[in-house]
CSV table of C-alpha atoms and ligand atoms in Angstrom, one decimal:
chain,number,residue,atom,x,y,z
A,28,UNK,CA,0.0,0.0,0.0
A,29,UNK,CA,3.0,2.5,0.7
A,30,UNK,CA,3.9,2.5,-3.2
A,31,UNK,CA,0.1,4.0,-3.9
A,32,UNK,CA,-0.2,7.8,-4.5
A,33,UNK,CA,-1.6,9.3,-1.0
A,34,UNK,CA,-4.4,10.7,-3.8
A,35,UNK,CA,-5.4,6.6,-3.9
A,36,UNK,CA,-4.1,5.9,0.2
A,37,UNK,CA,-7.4,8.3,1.3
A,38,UNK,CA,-9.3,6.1,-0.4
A,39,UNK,CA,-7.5,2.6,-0.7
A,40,UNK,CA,-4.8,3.3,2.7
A,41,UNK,CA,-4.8,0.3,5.6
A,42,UNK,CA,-8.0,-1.7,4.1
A,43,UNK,CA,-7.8,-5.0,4.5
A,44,UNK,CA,-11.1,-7.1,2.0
A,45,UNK,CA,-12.1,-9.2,5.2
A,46,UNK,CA,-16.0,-8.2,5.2
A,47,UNK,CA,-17.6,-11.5,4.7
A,48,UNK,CA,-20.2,-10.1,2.3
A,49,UNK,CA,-18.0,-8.1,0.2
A,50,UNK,CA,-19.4,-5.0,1.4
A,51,UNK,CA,-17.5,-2.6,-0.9
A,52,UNK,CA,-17.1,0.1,2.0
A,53,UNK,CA,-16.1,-1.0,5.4
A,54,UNK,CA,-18.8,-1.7,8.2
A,55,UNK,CA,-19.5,0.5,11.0
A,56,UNK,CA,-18.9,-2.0,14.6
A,57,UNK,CA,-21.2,0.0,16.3
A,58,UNK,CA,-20.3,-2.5,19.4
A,59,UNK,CA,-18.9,-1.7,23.0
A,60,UNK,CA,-17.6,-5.2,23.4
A,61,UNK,CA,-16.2,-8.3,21.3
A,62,UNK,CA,-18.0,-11.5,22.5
A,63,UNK,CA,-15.7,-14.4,23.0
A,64,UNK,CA,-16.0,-17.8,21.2
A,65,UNK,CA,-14.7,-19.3,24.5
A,66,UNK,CA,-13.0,-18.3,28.0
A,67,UNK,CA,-9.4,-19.4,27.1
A,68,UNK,CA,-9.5,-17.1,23.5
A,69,UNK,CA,-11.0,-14.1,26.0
A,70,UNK,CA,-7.9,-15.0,28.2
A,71,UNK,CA,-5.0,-15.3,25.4
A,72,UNK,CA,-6.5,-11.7,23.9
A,73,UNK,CA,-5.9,-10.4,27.3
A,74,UNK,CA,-2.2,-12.3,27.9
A,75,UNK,CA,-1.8,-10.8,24.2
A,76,UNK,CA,-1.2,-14.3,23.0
A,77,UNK,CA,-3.5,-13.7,20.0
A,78,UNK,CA,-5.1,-11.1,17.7
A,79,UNK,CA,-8.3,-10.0,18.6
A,80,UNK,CA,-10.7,-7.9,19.8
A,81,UNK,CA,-11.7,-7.1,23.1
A,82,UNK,CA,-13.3,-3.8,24.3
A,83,UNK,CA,-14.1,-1.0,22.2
A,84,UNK,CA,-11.6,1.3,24.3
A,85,UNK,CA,-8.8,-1.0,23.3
A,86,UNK,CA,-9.5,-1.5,20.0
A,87,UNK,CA,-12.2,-1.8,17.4
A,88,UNK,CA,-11.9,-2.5,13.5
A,89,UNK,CA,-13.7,0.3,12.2
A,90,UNK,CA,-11.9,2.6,14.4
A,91,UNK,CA,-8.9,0.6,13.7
A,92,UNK,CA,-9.1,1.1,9.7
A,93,UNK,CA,-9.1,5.2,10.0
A,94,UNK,CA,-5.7,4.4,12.1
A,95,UNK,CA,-4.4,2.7,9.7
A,96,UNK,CA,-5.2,5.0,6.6
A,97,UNK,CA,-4.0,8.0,8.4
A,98,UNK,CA,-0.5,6.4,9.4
A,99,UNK,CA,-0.6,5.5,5.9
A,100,UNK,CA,-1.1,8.4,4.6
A,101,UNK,CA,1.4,10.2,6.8
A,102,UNK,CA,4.2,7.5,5.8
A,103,UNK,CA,3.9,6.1,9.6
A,104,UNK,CA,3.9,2.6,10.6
A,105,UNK,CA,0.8,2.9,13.3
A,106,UNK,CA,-1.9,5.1,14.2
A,107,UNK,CA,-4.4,5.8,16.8
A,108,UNK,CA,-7.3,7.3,17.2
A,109,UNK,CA,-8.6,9.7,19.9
A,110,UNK,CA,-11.8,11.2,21.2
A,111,UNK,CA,-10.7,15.2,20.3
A,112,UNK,CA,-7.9,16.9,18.6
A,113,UNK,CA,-6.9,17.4,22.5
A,114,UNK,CA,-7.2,14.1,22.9
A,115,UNK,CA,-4.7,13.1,20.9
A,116,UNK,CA,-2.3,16.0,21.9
A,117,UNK,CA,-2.6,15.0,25.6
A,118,UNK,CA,-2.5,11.5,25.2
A,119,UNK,CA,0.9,11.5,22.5
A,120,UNK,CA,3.3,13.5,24.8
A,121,UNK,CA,1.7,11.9,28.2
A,122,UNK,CA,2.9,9.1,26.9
A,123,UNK,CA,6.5,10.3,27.2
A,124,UNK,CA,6.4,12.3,30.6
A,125,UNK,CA,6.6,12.0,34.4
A,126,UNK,CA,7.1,14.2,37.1
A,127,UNK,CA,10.3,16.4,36.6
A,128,UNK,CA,10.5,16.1,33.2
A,129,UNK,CA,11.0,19.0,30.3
A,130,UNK,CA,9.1,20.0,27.3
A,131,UNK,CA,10.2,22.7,24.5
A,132,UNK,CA,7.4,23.8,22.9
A,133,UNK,CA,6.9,26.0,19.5
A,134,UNK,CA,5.9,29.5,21.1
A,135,UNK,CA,2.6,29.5,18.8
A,136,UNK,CA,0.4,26.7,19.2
A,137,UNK,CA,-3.2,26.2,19.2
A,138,UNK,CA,-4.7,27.6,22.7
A,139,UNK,CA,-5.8,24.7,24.3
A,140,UNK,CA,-2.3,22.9,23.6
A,141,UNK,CA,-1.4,26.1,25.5
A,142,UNK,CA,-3.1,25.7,28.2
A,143,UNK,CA,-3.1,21.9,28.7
A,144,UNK,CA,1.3,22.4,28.4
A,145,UNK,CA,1.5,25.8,30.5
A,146,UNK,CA,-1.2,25.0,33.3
A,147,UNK,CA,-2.3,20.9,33.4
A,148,UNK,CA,1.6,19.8,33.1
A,149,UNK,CA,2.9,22.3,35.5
A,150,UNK,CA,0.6,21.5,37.8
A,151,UNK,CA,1.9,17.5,37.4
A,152,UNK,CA,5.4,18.9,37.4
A,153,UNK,CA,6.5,18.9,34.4
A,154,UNK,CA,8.1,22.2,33.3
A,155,UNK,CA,7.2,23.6,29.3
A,156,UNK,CA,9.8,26.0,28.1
A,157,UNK,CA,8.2,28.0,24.8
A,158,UNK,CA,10.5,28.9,22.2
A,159,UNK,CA,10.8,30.8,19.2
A,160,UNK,CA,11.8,27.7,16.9
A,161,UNK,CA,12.3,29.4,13.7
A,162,UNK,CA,15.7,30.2,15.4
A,163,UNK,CA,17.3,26.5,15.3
A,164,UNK,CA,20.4,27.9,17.9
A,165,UNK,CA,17.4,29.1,20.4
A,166,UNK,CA,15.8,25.1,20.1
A,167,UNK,CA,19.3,23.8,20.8
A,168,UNK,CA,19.9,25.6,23.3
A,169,UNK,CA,16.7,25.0,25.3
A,170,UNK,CA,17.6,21.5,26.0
A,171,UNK,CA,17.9,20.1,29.1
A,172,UNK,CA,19.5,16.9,30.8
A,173,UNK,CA,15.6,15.9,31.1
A,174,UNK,CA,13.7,16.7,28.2
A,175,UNK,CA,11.7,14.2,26.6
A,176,UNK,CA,9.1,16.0,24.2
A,177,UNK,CA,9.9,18.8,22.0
A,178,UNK,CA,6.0,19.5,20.4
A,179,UNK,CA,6.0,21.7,17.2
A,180,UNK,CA,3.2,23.1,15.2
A,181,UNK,CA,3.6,24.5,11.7
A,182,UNK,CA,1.6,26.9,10.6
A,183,UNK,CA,0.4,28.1,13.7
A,184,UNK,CA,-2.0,30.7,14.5
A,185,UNK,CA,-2.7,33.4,14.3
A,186,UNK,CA,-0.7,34.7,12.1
A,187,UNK,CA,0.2,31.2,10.1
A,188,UNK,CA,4.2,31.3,11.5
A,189,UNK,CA,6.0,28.4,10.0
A,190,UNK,CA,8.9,26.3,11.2
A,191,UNK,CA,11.5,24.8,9.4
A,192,UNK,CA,11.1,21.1,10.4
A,193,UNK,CA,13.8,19.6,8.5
A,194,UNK,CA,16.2,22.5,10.8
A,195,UNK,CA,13.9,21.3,14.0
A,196,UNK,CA,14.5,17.6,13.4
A,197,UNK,CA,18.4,18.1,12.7
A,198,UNK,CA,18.2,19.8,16.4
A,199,UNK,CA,16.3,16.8,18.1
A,200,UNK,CA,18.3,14.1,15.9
A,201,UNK,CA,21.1,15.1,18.5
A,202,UNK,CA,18.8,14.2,21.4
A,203,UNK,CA,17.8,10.0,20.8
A,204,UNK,CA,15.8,10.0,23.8
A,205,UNK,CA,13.3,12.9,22.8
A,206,UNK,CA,10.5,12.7,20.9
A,207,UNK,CA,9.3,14.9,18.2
A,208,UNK,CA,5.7,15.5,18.1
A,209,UNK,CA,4.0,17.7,15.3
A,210,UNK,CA,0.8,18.7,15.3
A,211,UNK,CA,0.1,19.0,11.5
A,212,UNK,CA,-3.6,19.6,11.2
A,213,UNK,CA,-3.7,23.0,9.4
A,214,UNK,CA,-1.5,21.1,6.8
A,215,UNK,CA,-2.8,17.7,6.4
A,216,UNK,CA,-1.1,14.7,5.4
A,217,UNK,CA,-1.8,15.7,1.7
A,218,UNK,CA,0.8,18.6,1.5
A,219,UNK,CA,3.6,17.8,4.5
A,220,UNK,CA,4.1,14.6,6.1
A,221,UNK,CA,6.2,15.8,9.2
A,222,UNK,CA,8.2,12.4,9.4
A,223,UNK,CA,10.2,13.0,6.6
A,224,UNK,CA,12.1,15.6,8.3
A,225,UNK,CA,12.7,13.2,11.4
A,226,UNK,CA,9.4,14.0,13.7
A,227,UNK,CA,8.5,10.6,15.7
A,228,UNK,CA,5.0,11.2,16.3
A,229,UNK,CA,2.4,13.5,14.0
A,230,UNK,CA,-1.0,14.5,15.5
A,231,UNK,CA,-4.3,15.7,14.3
A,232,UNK,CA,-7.2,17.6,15.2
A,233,UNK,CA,-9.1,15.3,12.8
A,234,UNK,CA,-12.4,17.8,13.6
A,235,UNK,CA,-10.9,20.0,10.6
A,236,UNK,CA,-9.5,18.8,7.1
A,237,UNK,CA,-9.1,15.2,7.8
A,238,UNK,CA,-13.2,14.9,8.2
A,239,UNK,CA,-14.0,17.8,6.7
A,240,UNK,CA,-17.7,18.0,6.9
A,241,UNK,CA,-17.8,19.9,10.1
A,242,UNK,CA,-20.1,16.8,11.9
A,243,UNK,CA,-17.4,15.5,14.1
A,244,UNK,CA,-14.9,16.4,16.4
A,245,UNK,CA,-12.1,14.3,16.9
A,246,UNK,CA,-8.1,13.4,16.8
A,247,UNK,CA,-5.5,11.2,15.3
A,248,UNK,CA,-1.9,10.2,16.2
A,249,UNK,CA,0.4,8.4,14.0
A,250,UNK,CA,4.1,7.1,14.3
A,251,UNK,CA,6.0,3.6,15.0
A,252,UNK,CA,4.7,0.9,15.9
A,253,UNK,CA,6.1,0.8,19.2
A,254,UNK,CA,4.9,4.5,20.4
A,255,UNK,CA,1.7,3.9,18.9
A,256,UNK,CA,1.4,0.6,21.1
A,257,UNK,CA,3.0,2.3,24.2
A,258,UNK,CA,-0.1,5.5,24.0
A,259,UNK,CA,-2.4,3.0,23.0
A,260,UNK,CA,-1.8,1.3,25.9
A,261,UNK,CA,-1.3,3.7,28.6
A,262,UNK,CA,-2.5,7.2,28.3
A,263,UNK,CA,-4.6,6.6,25.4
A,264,UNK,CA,-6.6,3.7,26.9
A,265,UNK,CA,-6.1,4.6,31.1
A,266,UNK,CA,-7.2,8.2,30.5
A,267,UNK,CA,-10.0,7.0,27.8
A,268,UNK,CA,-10.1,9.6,25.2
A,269,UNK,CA,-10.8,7.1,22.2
A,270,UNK,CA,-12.5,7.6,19.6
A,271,UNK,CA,-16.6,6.3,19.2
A,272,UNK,CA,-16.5,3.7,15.9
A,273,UNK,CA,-19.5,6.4,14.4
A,274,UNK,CA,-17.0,8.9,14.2
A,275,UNK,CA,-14.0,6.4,12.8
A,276,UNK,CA,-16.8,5.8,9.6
A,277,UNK,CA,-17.6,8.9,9.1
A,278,UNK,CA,-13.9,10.1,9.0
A,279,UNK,CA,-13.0,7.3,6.8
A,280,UNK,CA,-15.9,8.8,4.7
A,281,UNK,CA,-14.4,12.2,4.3
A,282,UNK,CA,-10.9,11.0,4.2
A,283,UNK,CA,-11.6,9.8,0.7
A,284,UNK,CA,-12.4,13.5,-1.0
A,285,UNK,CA,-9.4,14.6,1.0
A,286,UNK,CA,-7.1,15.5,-1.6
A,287,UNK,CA,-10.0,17.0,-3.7
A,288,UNK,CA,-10.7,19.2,-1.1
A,289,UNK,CA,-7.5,20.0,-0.1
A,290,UNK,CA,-6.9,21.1,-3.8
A,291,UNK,CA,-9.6,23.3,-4.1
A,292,UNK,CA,-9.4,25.0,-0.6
A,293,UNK,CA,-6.0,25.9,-1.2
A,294,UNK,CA,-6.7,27.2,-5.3
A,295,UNK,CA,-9.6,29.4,-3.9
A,296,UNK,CA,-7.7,30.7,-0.7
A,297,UNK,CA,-4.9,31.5,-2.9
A,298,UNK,CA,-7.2,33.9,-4.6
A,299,UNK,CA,-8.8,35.0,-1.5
A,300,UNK,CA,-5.6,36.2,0.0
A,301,UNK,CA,-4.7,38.0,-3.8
A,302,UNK,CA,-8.4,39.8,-3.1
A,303,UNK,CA,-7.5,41.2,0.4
A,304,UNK,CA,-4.0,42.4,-0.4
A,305,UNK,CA,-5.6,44.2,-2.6
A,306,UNK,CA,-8.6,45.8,-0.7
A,307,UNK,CA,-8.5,49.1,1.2
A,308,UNK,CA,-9.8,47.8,4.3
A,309,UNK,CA,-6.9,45.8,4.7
A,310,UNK,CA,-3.8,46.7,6.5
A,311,UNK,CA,-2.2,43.3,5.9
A,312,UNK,CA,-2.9,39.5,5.1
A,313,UNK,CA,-0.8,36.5,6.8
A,314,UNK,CA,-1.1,34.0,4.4
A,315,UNK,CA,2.0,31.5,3.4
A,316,UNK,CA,1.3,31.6,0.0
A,317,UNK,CA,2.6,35.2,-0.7
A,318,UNK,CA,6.0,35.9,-1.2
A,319,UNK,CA,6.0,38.8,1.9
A,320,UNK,CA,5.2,36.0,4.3
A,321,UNK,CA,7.8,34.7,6.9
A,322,UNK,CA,7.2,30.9,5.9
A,323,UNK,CA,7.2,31.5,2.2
A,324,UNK,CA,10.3,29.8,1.3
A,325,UNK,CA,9.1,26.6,2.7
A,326,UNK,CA,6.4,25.8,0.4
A,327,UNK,CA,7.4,23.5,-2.1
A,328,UNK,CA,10.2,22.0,-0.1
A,329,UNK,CA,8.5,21.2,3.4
A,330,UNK,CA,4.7,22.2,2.2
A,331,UNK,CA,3.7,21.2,-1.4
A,332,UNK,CA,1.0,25.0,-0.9
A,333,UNK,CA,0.3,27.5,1.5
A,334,UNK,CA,-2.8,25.5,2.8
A,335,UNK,CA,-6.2,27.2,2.8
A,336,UNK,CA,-6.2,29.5,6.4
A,337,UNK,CA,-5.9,33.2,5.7
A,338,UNK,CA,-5.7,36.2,8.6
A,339,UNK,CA,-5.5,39.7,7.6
A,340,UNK,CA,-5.4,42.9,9.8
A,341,UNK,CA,-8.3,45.1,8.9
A,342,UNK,CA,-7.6,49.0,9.7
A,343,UNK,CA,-10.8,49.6,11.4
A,344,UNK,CA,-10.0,47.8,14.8
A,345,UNK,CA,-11.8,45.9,16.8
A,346,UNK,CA,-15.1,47.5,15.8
A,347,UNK,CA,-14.5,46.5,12.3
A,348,UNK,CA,-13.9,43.1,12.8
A,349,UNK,CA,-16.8,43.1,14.9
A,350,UNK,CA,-19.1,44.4,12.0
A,351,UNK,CA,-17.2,42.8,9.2
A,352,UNK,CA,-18.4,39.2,10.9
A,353,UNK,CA,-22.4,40.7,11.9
A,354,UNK,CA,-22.4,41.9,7.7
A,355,UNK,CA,-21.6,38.7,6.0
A,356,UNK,CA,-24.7,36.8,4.4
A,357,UNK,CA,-22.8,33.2,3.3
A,358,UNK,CA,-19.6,33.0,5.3
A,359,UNK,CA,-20.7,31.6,8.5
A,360,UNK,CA,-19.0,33.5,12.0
A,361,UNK,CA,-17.3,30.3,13.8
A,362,UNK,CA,-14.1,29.0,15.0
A,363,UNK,CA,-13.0,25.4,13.8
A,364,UNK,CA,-11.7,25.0,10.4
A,365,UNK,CA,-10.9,23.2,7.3
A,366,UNK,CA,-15.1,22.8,6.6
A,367,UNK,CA,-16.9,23.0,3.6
A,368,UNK,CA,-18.2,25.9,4.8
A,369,UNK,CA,-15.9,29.1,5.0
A,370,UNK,CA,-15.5,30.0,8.6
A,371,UNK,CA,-14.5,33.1,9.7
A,372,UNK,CA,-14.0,34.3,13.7
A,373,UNK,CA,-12.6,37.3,15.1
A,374,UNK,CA,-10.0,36.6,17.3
A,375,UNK,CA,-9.9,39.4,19.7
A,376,UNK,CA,-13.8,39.5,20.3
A,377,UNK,CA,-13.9,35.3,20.2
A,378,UNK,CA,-11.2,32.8,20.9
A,379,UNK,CA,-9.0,35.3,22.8
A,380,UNK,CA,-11.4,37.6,24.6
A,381,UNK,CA,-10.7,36.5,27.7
A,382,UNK,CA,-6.8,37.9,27.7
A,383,UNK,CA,-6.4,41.6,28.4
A,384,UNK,CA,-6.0,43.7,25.4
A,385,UNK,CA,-2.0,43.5,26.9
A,386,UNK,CA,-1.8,40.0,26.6
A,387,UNK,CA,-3.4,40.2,22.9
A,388,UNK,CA,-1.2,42.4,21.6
A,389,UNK,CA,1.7,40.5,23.3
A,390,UNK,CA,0.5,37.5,21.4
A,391,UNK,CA,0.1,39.3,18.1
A,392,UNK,CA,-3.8,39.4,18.4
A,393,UNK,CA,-4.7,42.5,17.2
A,394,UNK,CA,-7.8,44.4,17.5
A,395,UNK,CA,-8.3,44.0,13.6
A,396,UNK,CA,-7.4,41.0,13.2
A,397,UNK,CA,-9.7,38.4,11.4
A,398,UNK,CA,-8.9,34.0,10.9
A,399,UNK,CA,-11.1,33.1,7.5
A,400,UNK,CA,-11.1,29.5,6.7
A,401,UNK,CA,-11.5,29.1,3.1
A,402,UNK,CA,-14.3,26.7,2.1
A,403,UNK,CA,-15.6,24.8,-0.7
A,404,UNK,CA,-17.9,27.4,-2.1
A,405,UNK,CA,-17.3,29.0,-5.7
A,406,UNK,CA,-14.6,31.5,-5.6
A,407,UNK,CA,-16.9,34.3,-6.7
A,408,UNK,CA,-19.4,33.8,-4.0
A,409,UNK,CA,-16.4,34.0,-0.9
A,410,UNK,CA,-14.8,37.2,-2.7
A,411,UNK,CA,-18.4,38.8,-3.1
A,412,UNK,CA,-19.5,38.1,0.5
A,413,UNK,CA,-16.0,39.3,1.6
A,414,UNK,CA,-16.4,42.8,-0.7
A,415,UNK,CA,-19.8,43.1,0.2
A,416,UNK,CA,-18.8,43.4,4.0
A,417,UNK,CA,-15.9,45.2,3.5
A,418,UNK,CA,-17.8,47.8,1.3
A,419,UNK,CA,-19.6,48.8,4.2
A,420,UNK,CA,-17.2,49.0,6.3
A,421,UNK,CA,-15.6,51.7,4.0
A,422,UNK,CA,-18.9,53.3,3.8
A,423,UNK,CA,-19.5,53.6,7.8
A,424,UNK,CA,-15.9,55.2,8.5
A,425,UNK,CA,-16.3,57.5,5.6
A,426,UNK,CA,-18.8,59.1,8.1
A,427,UNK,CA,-16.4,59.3,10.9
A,428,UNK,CA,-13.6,61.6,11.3
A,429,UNK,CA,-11.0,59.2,11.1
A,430,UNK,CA,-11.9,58.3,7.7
A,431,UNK,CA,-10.1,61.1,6.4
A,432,UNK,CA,-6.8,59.9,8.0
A,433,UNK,CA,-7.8,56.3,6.9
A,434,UNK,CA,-7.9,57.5,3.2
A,435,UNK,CA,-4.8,59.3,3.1
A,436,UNK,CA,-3.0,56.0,4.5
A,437,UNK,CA,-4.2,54.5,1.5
A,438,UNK,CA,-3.1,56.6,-1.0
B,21,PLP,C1,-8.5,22.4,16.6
B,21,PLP,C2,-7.1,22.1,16.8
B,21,PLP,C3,-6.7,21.3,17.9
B,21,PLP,C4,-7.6,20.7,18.9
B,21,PLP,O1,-8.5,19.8,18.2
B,21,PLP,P1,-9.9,19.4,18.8
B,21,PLP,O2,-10.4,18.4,17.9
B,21,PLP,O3,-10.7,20.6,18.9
B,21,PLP,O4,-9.7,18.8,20.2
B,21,PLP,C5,-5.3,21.1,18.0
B,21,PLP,N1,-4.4,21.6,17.2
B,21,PLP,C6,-4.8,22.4,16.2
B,21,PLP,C7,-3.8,23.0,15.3
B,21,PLP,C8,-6.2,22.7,16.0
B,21,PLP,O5,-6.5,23.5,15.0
């Protein structure tokens, strides 16, 4: 299966033509528990004497087939499924920590990954250091005689900061005992596969691109056989966040259209961004895909395109992006991404509201600034919602004084 294009391993990865019927799609085991033929096969699946299921929170073959297409597709030798995004994240560096160990984490991740490493593990005594790992002499550095997990994620909100991993995994080559983890969801398997630049373990929010349909939330880990077995069978099954069989099948489902989507999320964002570099309302667009951006070099080497997440800065503030989100008719105000629908959210009034404007513009959250997850829909209808919006944004300040000092900007 590893010789297949990943374009046929969506479709085609870790299936194995076992149905009995032929079914030409796998079954759903909607099942809690596996029913024994006999007490001494229920006692050599326990001793691990033979293959077989037992209990749904150990292992089940619908569940089991998305783990296997997903490590396929990311060029792993195991994966495993979890119940959230988070689950996966807490469950693949858990794995790999006790008291008094170290972490080095990439200095933008997603805010729960945040939170769980900065509060949950300090509380457990293991100390996070966040660095800045597009410097590589910063990462080498900021090793310790006990770190264990160094955790990347590339891009990153909110402003779509990329690391080099092939310079990340040269670092952590030096370091045998320490695991690589990359969280790779705003990328997908589809256009970088983390492992070729040395990461161990690659992990998913599988609630965006990977299902794609917005129905599910979800996670995914892949990586060798043995971590995969040692998170299965510790934090993954003793803290329980697997993953329910329904939402194994229906990821398998979406999986297949992956690289379909994938292809036209990233054509239309592409345009998108073109559209709001080019709009007066806009002080500036973060998108990896044009050449002003900080990870531009990267595409085509570690990223085959920029991916389909845009932010851009609009010079109204806070009140605009407030307005811009309450004026839009099709693109539908939420957080998540990688749906059919575009998504947009505003991350000072939203996700981040709770820091003090301080702490946002510490983090690089801007008043202004607006996250738009490029959907499916035609190109034409995104742009015109988007211009619609963004017209009468123009047209409200042009009544306030501050318009005047808005326009001049502009020329
Ligand atoms: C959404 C997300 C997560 C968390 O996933 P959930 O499925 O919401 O638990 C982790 N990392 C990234 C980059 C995400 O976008």
């Amino acid at each position: 299966m590893k010789s297949l294009h990943r374009e046929s391993l969506v479709i085609h990865g870790g299936e194995s033509p076992t149905d009995p019927h032929g079914a030409l799609v796998s079954p759903l085991y909607q099942t809690s528990t596996f029913v024994f033929p006999d007490a001494e096969t229920g006692g050599r699946r326990f001793a691990g004497e033979e293959a077989g299921y037992i209990y749904s929170r150990l292992g089940n073959p619908t569940v089991n087939l998305l783990e296997q297409r997903v490590a396929a597709l990311e060029g792993m030798e195991a994966g495993a499924a979890a119940a959230t995004g988070m689950g996966a994240v807490a469950a693949a560096t858990m794995a790999f920590l006790k008291a008094g160990d170290h972490v080095i984490a990439s200095d933008c991740i997603y805010g729960c990954s945040f939170a769980l490493f900065s509060h949950l593990f300090e509380r457990f005594g293991v100390h996070v250091s966040f660095v800045d790992m597009t410097d590589a002499a910063a990462l080498a550095s900021a090793f310790q005689a006990n770190t264990k997990v160094v955790f990347v994620e590339t891009p990153a909100n909110p402003h779509l900061k990329i690391i080099d991993l092939k310079k990340v995994g040269q670092v952590c080559a030096k370091h045998p005992e320490v695991r690589l983890i990359v969280d790779n969801t705003f990328m997908t398997p589809l256009l970088q596969r983390p492992g070729e630049f040395g990461a161990h373990l690659v992990v998913h929010s599988a609630t965006k691109y990977l299902n794609g349909h917005g129905d599910v939330v979800a996670g995914v880990i892949t990586g060798s056989l043995e971590d995969i077995h040692l998170i299965k069978m510790t934090t993954l099954k003793d803290m329980g966040a697997t993953m329910s069989p329904h939402d194994a099948w229906l990821i398998t489902r979406g999986l297949k259209t992956l690289a379909l989507r994938m292809e036209k999320h990233c054509a239309t964002a592409a345009v998108v961004a073109d559209f709001l570099v080019a709009h007066h309302a806009v002080a500036k667009v973060y998108f990896p895909g044009l050449k002003s951006h900080q990870g531009h070099g990267l595409i085509g080497s570690q990223m085959a395109s920029a991916g389909a997440v845009i932010a851009f800065e609009l010079k109204g503030g806070y009140q605009a992006g407030v307005q811009l989100l309450n004026q839009l008719e099709m693109i539908r105000v939420a957080v998540s991404l990688g749906d059919a629908e575009s998504l947009i959210q505003h991350p000072a009034s939203m996700t981040h509201s709770p820091l003090t404007p301080e702490a946002r513009e510490q983090a690089g959250i801007t008043d202004g600034l607006i996250r738009i997850s490029v959907g499916l829909e035609h190109v034409d209808d995104i742009i015109a919602d988007l211009a619609q919006s963004l017209q009468q944004l123009e047209t409200h300040t042009k009544h306030t004084p501050q318009s005047e000092v808005t326009e001049v900007e502009n020329v």
